[in-house]
mmCIF file of C-alpha atoms in Angstrom:
data_model
loop_
_atom_site.group_PDB
_atom_site.id
_atom_site.type_symbol
_atom_site.label_atom_id
_atom_site.label_comp_id
_atom_site.label_asym_id
_atom_site.label_seq_id
_atom_site.Cartn_x
_atom_site.Cartn_y
_atom_site.Cartn_z
ATOM 1 C CA UNK A 1 -37.138 104.529 1.903
ATOM 2 C CA UNK A 2 -36.186 102.675 5.100
ATOM 3 C CA UNK A 3 -35.099 99.484 3.288
ATOM 4 C CA UNK A 4 -33.005 101.519 0.839
ATOM 5 C CA UNK A 5 -31.241 103.356 3.665
ATOM 6 C CA UNK A 6 -30.715 100.097 5.543
ATOM 7 C CA UNK A 7 -29.082 98.454 2.509
ATOM 8 C CA UNK A 8 -26.883 101.499 1.929
ATOM 9 C CA UNK A 9 -25.586 101.249 5.499
ATOM 10 C CA UNK A 10 -24.784 97.579 4.941
ATOM 11 C CA UNK A 11 -23.010 98.263 1.656
ATOM 12 C CA UNK A 12 -20.843 100.914 3.293
ATOM 13 C CA UNK A 13 -20.027 98.504 6.118
ATOM 14 C CA UNK A 14 -19.151 95.805 3.585
ATOM 15 C CA UNK A 15 -16.681 98.146 1.897
ATOM 16 C CA UNK A 16 -15.093 99.108 5.206
ATOM 17 C CA UNK A 17 -14.749 95.494 6.358
ATOM 18 C CA UNK A 18 -13.128 94.565 3.043
ATOM 19 C CA UNK A 19 -10.155 96.656 4.155
ATOM 20 C CA UNK A 20 -9.547 94.546 7.273
ATOM 21 C CA UNK A 21 -7.148 91.601 7.381
ATOM 22 C CA UNK A 22 -7.634 88.692 9.770
ATOM 23 C CA UNK A 23 -4.862 86.422 11.002
ATOM 24 C CA UNK A 24 -4.746 83.335 13.214
ATOM 25 C CA UNK A 25 -6.971 81.682 14.346
ATOM 26 C CA UNK A 26 -8.966 82.702 11.240
ATOM 27 C CA UNK A 27 -8.248 80.897 7.990
ATOM 28 C CA UNK A 28 -11.478 81.477 6.060
ATOM 29 C CA UNK A 29 -13.703 84.549 5.996
ATOM 30 C CA UNK A 30 -17.241 84.177 4.661
ATOM 31 C CA UNK A 31 -18.962 87.361 3.448
ATOM 32 C CA UNK A 32 -22.613 86.427 2.776
ATOM 33 C CA UNK A 33 -23.653 90.020 2.170
ATOM 34 C CA UNK A 34 -21.551 89.809 -0.969
ATOM 35 C CA UNK A 35 -22.047 86.322 -2.434
ATOM 36 C CA UNK A 36 -25.628 85.974 -1.061
ATOM 37 C CA UNK A 37 -26.652 89.596 -1.626
ATOM 38 C CA UNK A 38 -29.658 88.698 -3.802
ATOM 39 C CA UNK A 39 -31.689 86.833 -1.143
ATOM 40 C CA UNK A 40 -30.465 89.218 1.538
ATOM 41 C CA UNK A 41 -31.666 92.218 -0.425
ATOM 42 C CA UNK A 42 -35.010 90.504 -1.018
ATOM 43 C CA UNK A 43 -35.367 89.916 2.741
ATOM 44 C CA UNK A 44 -34.620 93.542 3.587
ATOM 45 C CA UNK A 45 -36.853 94.966 0.871
ATOM 46 C CA UNK A 46 -39.745 92.800 1.939
ATOM 47 C CA UNK A 47 -39.544 93.082 5.716
ATOM 48 C CA UNK A 48 -37.573 96.222 6.672
ATOM 49 C CA UNK A 49 -40.267 98.878 6.849
ATOM 50 C CA UNK A 50 -39.514 101.408 9.533
ATOM 51 C CA UNK A 51 -41.763 101.916 12.510
ATOM 52 C CA UNK A 52 -40.599 98.568 13.870
ATOM 53 C CA UNK A 53 -39.963 99.172 17.535
ATOM 54 C CA UNK A 54 -37.973 96.008 18.367
ATOM 55 C CA UNK A 55 -34.663 94.924 16.844
ATOM 56 C CA UNK A 56 -33.434 91.399 17.580
ATOM 57 C CA UNK A 57 -29.656 91.475 17.291
ATOM 58 C CA UNK A 58 -27.508 88.425 16.582
ATOM 59 C CA UNK A 59 -23.717 88.490 16.702
ATOM 60 C CA UNK A 60 -22.676 87.154 13.281
ATOM 61 C CA UNK A 61 -23.726 84.557 10.681
ATOM 62 C CA UNK A 62 -23.870 80.868 11.516
ATOM 63 C CA UNK A 63 -22.206 78.459 9.044
ATOM 64 C CA UNK A 64 -25.449 76.720 8.071
ATOM 65 C CA UNK A 65 -27.807 79.681 8.295
ATOM 66 C CA UNK A 66 -27.028 83.203 7.125
ATOM 67 C CA UNK A 67 -23.739 82.028 5.645
ATOM 68 C CA UNK A 68 -25.849 79.974 3.227
ATOM 69 C CA UNK A 69 -28.946 82.144 2.681
ATOM 70 C CA UNK A 70 -27.907 85.726 3.469
ATOM 71 C CA UNK A 71 -30.721 86.042 6.033
ATOM 72 C CA UNK A 72 -30.131 86.457 9.800
ATOM 73 C CA UNK A 73 -30.679 83.136 11.590
ATOM 74 C CA UNK A 74 -31.513 82.028 8.045
ATOM 75 C CA UNK A 75 -32.302 78.347 8.342
ATOM 76 C CA UNK A 76 -32.929 77.359 4.735
ATOM 77 C CA UNK A 77 -36.421 75.891 5.138
ATOM 78 C CA UNK A 78 -37.652 78.946 7.023
ATOM 79 C CA UNK A 79 -36.241 81.374 4.471
ATOM 80 C CA UNK A 80 -37.592 79.484 1.478
ATOM 81 C CA UNK A 81 -40.903 78.190 2.825
ATOM 82 C CA UNK A 82 -42.032 80.769 5.405
ATOM 83 C CA UNK A 83 -40.493 83.955 4.049
ATOM 84 C CA UNK A 84 -40.921 82.865 0.440
ATOM 85 C CA UNK A 85 -37.416 84.069 -0.379
ATOM 86 C CA UNK A 86 -34.913 82.444 -2.699
ATOM 87 C CA UNK A 87 -32.218 83.851 -4.928
ATOM 88 C CA UNK A 88 -28.838 83.264 -6.437
ATOM 89 C CA UNK A 89 -26.089 82.448 -3.967
ATOM 90 C CA UNK A 90 -22.515 82.488 -5.212
ATOM 91 C CA UNK A 91 -19.405 81.174 -3.516
ATOM 92 C CA UNK A 92 -16.845 82.858 -1.271
ATOM 93 C CA UNK A 93 -13.329 83.347 -2.592
ATOM 94 C CA UNK A 94 -12.161 80.565 -0.292
ATOM 95 C CA UNK A 95 -14.149 78.121 1.800
ATOM 96 C CA UNK A 96 -13.355 75.313 4.207
ATOM 97 C CA UNK A 97 -13.892 71.933 2.520
ATOM 98 C CA UNK A 98 -16.075 70.844 5.444
ATOM 99 C CA UNK A 99 -18.174 74.006 5.287
ATOM 100 C CA UNK A 100 -18.928 74.704 1.646
ATOM 101 C CA UNK A 101 -21.561 77.235 0.639
ATOM 102 C CA UNK A 102 -24.440 75.463 -1.051
ATOM 103 C CA UNK A 103 -27.030 78.208 -0.679
ATOM 104 C CA UNK A 104 -30.595 76.967 -0.919
ATOM 105 C CA UNK A 105 -29.362 73.526 -1.951
ATOM 106 C CA UNK A 106 -27.931 72.887 1.513
ATOM 107 C CA UNK A 107 -29.477 69.883 3.231
ATOM 108 C CA UNK A 108 -28.252 70.599 6.753
ATOM 109 C CA UNK A 109 -30.563 72.602 8.994
ATOM 110 C CA UNK A 110 -29.219 75.304 11.288
ATOM 111 C CA UNK A 111 -30.547 74.519 14.747
ATOM 112 C CA UNK A 112 -30.309 78.092 16.064
ATOM 113 C CA UNK A 113 -32.294 79.466 13.154
ATOM 114 C CA UNK A 114 -34.853 76.658 13.240
ATOM 115 C CA UNK A 115 -35.454 77.320 16.949
ATOM 116 C CA UNK A 116 -35.516 81.097 16.677
ATOM 117 C CA UNK A 117 -37.810 81.415 13.681
ATOM 118 C CA UNK A 118 -39.758 78.297 14.618
ATOM 119 C CA UNK A 119 -40.976 79.995 17.775
ATOM 120 C CA UNK A 120 -42.090 83.128 15.963
ATOM 121 C CA UNK A 121 -43.697 81.075 13.223
ATOM 122 C CA UNK A 122 -45.720 79.318 15.905
ATOM 123 C CA UNK A 123 -46.667 82.595 17.547
ATOM 124 C CA UNK A 124 -47.372 84.656 14.443
ATOM 125 C CA UNK A 125 -48.356 82.084 11.780
ATOM 126 C CA UNK A 126 -47.557 84.640 9.049
ATOM 127 C CA UNK A 127 -44.208 86.480 8.884
ATOM 128 C CA UNK A 128 -45.935 89.819 8.284
ATOM 129 C CA UNK A 129 -47.310 89.710 11.808
ATOM 130 C CA UNK A 130 -43.813 89.396 13.275
ATOM 131 C CA UNK A 131 -42.294 92.067 11.053
ATOM 132 C CA UNK A 132 -45.065 94.553 11.776
ATOM 133 C CA UNK A 133 -43.298 95.370 15.028
ATOM 134 C CA UNK A 134 -39.933 93.551 14.916
ATOM 135 C CA UNK A 135 -36.853 93.191 12.748
ATOM 136 C CA UNK A 136 -33.756 90.977 12.933
ATOM 137 C CA UNK A 137 -30.161 91.896 12.168
ATOM 138 C CA UNK A 138 -26.646 90.641 12.848
ATOM 139 C CA UNK A 139 -24.110 93.033 14.358
ATOM 140 C CA UNK A 140 -21.282 91.628 12.229
ATOM 141 C CA UNK A 141 -21.958 90.339 8.692
ATOM 142 C CA UNK A 142 -18.841 88.152 8.530
ATOM 143 C CA UNK A 143 -18.400 84.509 9.505
ATOM 144 C CA UNK A 144 -14.965 83.185 10.488
ATOM 145 C CA UNK A 145 -13.624 79.640 10.304
ATOM 146 C CA UNK A 146 -10.338 78.202 11.555
ATOM 147 C CA UNK A 147 -8.126 75.790 9.620
ATOM 148 C CA UNK A 148 -9.661 72.962 11.653
ATOM 149 C CA UNK A 149 -13.167 73.927 10.547
ATOM 150 C CA UNK A 150 -14.075 75.346 13.964
ATOM 151 C CA UNK A 151 -16.294 78.421 14.001
ATOM 152 C CA UNK A 152 -14.437 81.491 15.286
ATOM 153 C CA UNK A 153 -16.545 84.141 17.007
ATOM 154 C CA UNK A 154 -15.518 87.827 16.846
ATOM 155 C CA UNK A 155 -14.304 87.886 20.488
ATOM 156 C CA UNK A 156 -11.946 85.018 19.615
ATOM 157 C CA UNK A 157 -10.116 87.129 17.027
ATOM 158 C CA UNK A 158 -6.799 88.752 17.834
ATOM 159 C CA UNK A 159 -7.544 91.719 20.096
ATOM 160 C CA UNK A 160 -6.612 94.471 17.648
ATOM 161 C CA UNK A 161 -8.512 92.770 14.835
ATOM 162 C CA UNK A 162 -11.584 92.306 17.021
ATOM 163 C CA UNK A 163 -11.523 95.942 18.125
ATOM 164 C CA UNK A 164 -11.198 97.227 14.562
ATOM 165 C CA UNK A 165 -14.001 94.967 13.348
ATOM 166 C CA UNK A 166 -16.466 95.733 16.117
ATOM 167 C CA UNK A 167 -15.823 99.478 16.054
ATOM 168 C CA UNK A 168 -17.083 99.553 12.460
ATOM 169 C CA UNK A 169 -19.979 97.207 13.220
ATOM 170 C CA UNK A 170 -20.970 99.270 16.268
ATOM 171 C CA UNK A 171 -21.129 102.441 14.184
ATOM 172 C CA UNK A 172 -23.304 100.711 11.571
ATOM 173 C CA UNK A 173 -25.603 99.363 14.300
ATOM 174 C CA UNK A 174 -26.205 102.848 15.670
ATOM 175 C CA UNK A 175 -27.026 104.121 12.190
ATOM 176 C CA UNK A 176 -29.475 101.253 11.718
ATOM 177 C CA UNK A 177 -31.185 101.912 15.048
ATOM 178 C CA UNK A 178 -31.676 105.546 14.015
ATOM 179 C CA UNK A 179 -32.989 104.631 10.555
ATOM 180 C CA UNK A 180 -35.427 102.063 11.894
ATOM 181 C CA UNK A 181 -36.445 104.181 14.856
ATOM 182 C CA UNK A 182 -36.416 101.167 17.171
ATOM 183 C CA UNK A 183 -36.886 101.738 20.878
ATOM 184 C CA UNK A 184 -35.718 98.296 22.051
ATOM 185 C CA UNK A 185 -32.717 96.211 20.989
ATOM 186 C CA UNK A 186 -32.762 92.593 22.149
ATOM 187 C CA UNK A 187 -29.394 90.873 22.005
ATOM 188 C CA UNK A 188 -29.726 87.201 21.119
ATOM 189 C CA UNK A 189 -27.048 85.895 23.449
ATOM 190 C CA UNK A 190 -24.893 87.796 25.916
ATOM 191 C CA UNK A 191 -22.234 88.805 23.364
ATOM 192 C CA UNK A 192 -24.731 90.684 21.211
ATOM 193 C CA UNK A 193 -26.462 92.203 24.228
ATOM 194 C CA UNK A 194 -23.244 93.513 25.764
ATOM 195 C CA UNK A 195 -22.048 94.917 22.461
ATOM 196 C CA UNK A 196 -25.352 96.681 21.847
ATOM 197 C CA UNK A 197 -25.218 98.280 25.288
ATOM 198 C CA UNK A 198 -21.675 99.504 24.718
ATOM 199 C CA UNK A 199 -22.291 100.813 21.199
ATOM 200 C CA UNK A 200 -25.507 102.652 22.000
ATOM 201 C CA UNK A 201 -24.143 104.173 25.208
ATOM 202 C CA UNK A 202 -21.019 105.415 23.412
ATOM 203 C CA UNK A 203 -23.210 106.997 20.726
ATOM 204 C CA UNK A 204 -25.330 108.833 23.300
ATOM 205 C CA UNK A 205 -28.333 106.647 22.561
ATOM 206 C CA UNK A 206 -29.003 105.548 26.103
ATOM 207 C CA UNK A 207 -32.737 106.081 25.623
ATOM 208 C CA UNK A 208 -32.855 102.889 23.542
ATOM 209 C CA UNK A 209 -33.692 99.975 25.838
ATOM 210 C CA UNK A 210 -31.418 96.921 25.568
ATOM 211 C CA UNK A 211 -32.616 93.464 26.564
ATOM 212 C CA UNK A 212 -31.339 89.905 26.391
ATOM 213 C CA UNK A 213 -32.713 86.698 24.920
ATOM 214 C CA UNK A 214 -31.037 83.354 25.513
ATOM 215 C CA UNK A 215 -29.204 82.187 22.406
ATOM 216 C CA UNK A 216 -30.870 79.127 20.843
ATOM 217 C CA UNK A 217 -27.563 77.526 19.862
ATOM 218 C CA UNK A 218 -27.232 73.765 20.480
ATOM 219 C CA UNK A 219 -23.845 74.613 22.002
ATOM 220 C CA UNK A 220 -25.801 76.175 24.862
ATOM 221 C CA UNK A 221 -26.859 73.353 27.239
ATOM 222 C CA UNK A 222 -29.703 75.410 28.695
ATOM 223 C CA UNK A 223 -31.121 76.022 25.211
ATOM 224 C CA UNK A 224 -31.221 72.268 24.654
ATOM 225 C CA UNK A 225 -33.376 71.847 27.755
ATOM 226 C CA UNK A 226 -36.234 73.889 26.283
ATOM 227 C CA UNK A 227 -35.229 77.142 24.614
ATOM 228 C CA UNK A 228 -38.741 78.066 23.464
ATOM 229 C CA UNK A 229 -40.175 77.938 26.982
ATOM 230 C CA UNK A 230 -37.406 80.163 28.358
ATOM 231 C CA UNK A 231 -37.716 82.522 25.409
ATOM 232 C CA UNK A 232 -41.466 82.890 25.919
ATOM 233 C CA UNK A 233 -40.925 84.061 29.497
ATOM 234 C CA UNK A 234 -38.303 86.584 28.372
ATOM 235 C CA UNK A 235 -40.467 87.876 25.525
ATOM 236 C CA UNK A 236 -43.361 88.342 27.922
ATOM 237 C CA UNK A 237 -41.156 90.297 30.338
ATOM 238 C CA UNK A 238 -39.849 92.509 27.536
ATOM 239 C CA UNK A 239 -43.334 93.230 26.233
ATOM 240 C CA UNK A 240 -42.742 91.594 22.853
ATOM 241 C CA UNK A 241 -45.566 89.068 23.195
ATOM 242 C CA UNK A 242 -48.013 91.905 23.752
ATOM 243 C CA UNK A 243 -46.813 93.526 20.519
ATOM 244 C CA UNK A 244 -47.180 90.307 18.562
ATOM 245 C CA UNK A 245 -50.702 89.816 19.897
ATOM 246 C CA UNK A 246 -51.633 93.350 18.915
ATOM 247 C CA UNK A 247 -53.303 93.267 15.527
#
């Protein structure tokens, strides 16, 4: 029942976000939970179980990860080879010529996803061990690209557009936290962490602990100096390593 409820929340959010219009600096809007719904649904149905106490929260899809596969931090090799998930991936209504959607045929690896899932693959060996206690979700399911091809993050949107977008995403996040029954939300990067704190506090859900994990993006110089080592320390402090070691 948990996976079904989770997907229903996402479908409602999709419909609400379809009503929003985005101006400069956004030129292209990618909606992977529409054109890559098949692999996304497979991911949720397989791994979203309820009783998972930790939710890792990303901000929004990366251009070579979830934008291609429909899976959070969805580096294609991880999704296909470790999760065992494939599926039909369509095309967005419009796409930047330098950032086409190729789905599982993409040859470029997403560094953030490879680092994130690579660590948990090393720690857990099998994905079921990770998902016994943890789940992963993106606050916002949309990816934005400028005319130049530059990735546009939600905080870089026009203020009114950003506020409208995140208000809807915040509400969906709180519903998801209730459905999953998680007790800890770990923001992957400061943007996700701060947004989780704000959303949960506003919803009167201050009993849910919020933590932070350094973002593995190659745009983060500190992540390039050894993200896995830093992440291991953080996961130990947050008690996640103890969960993963618990059979």
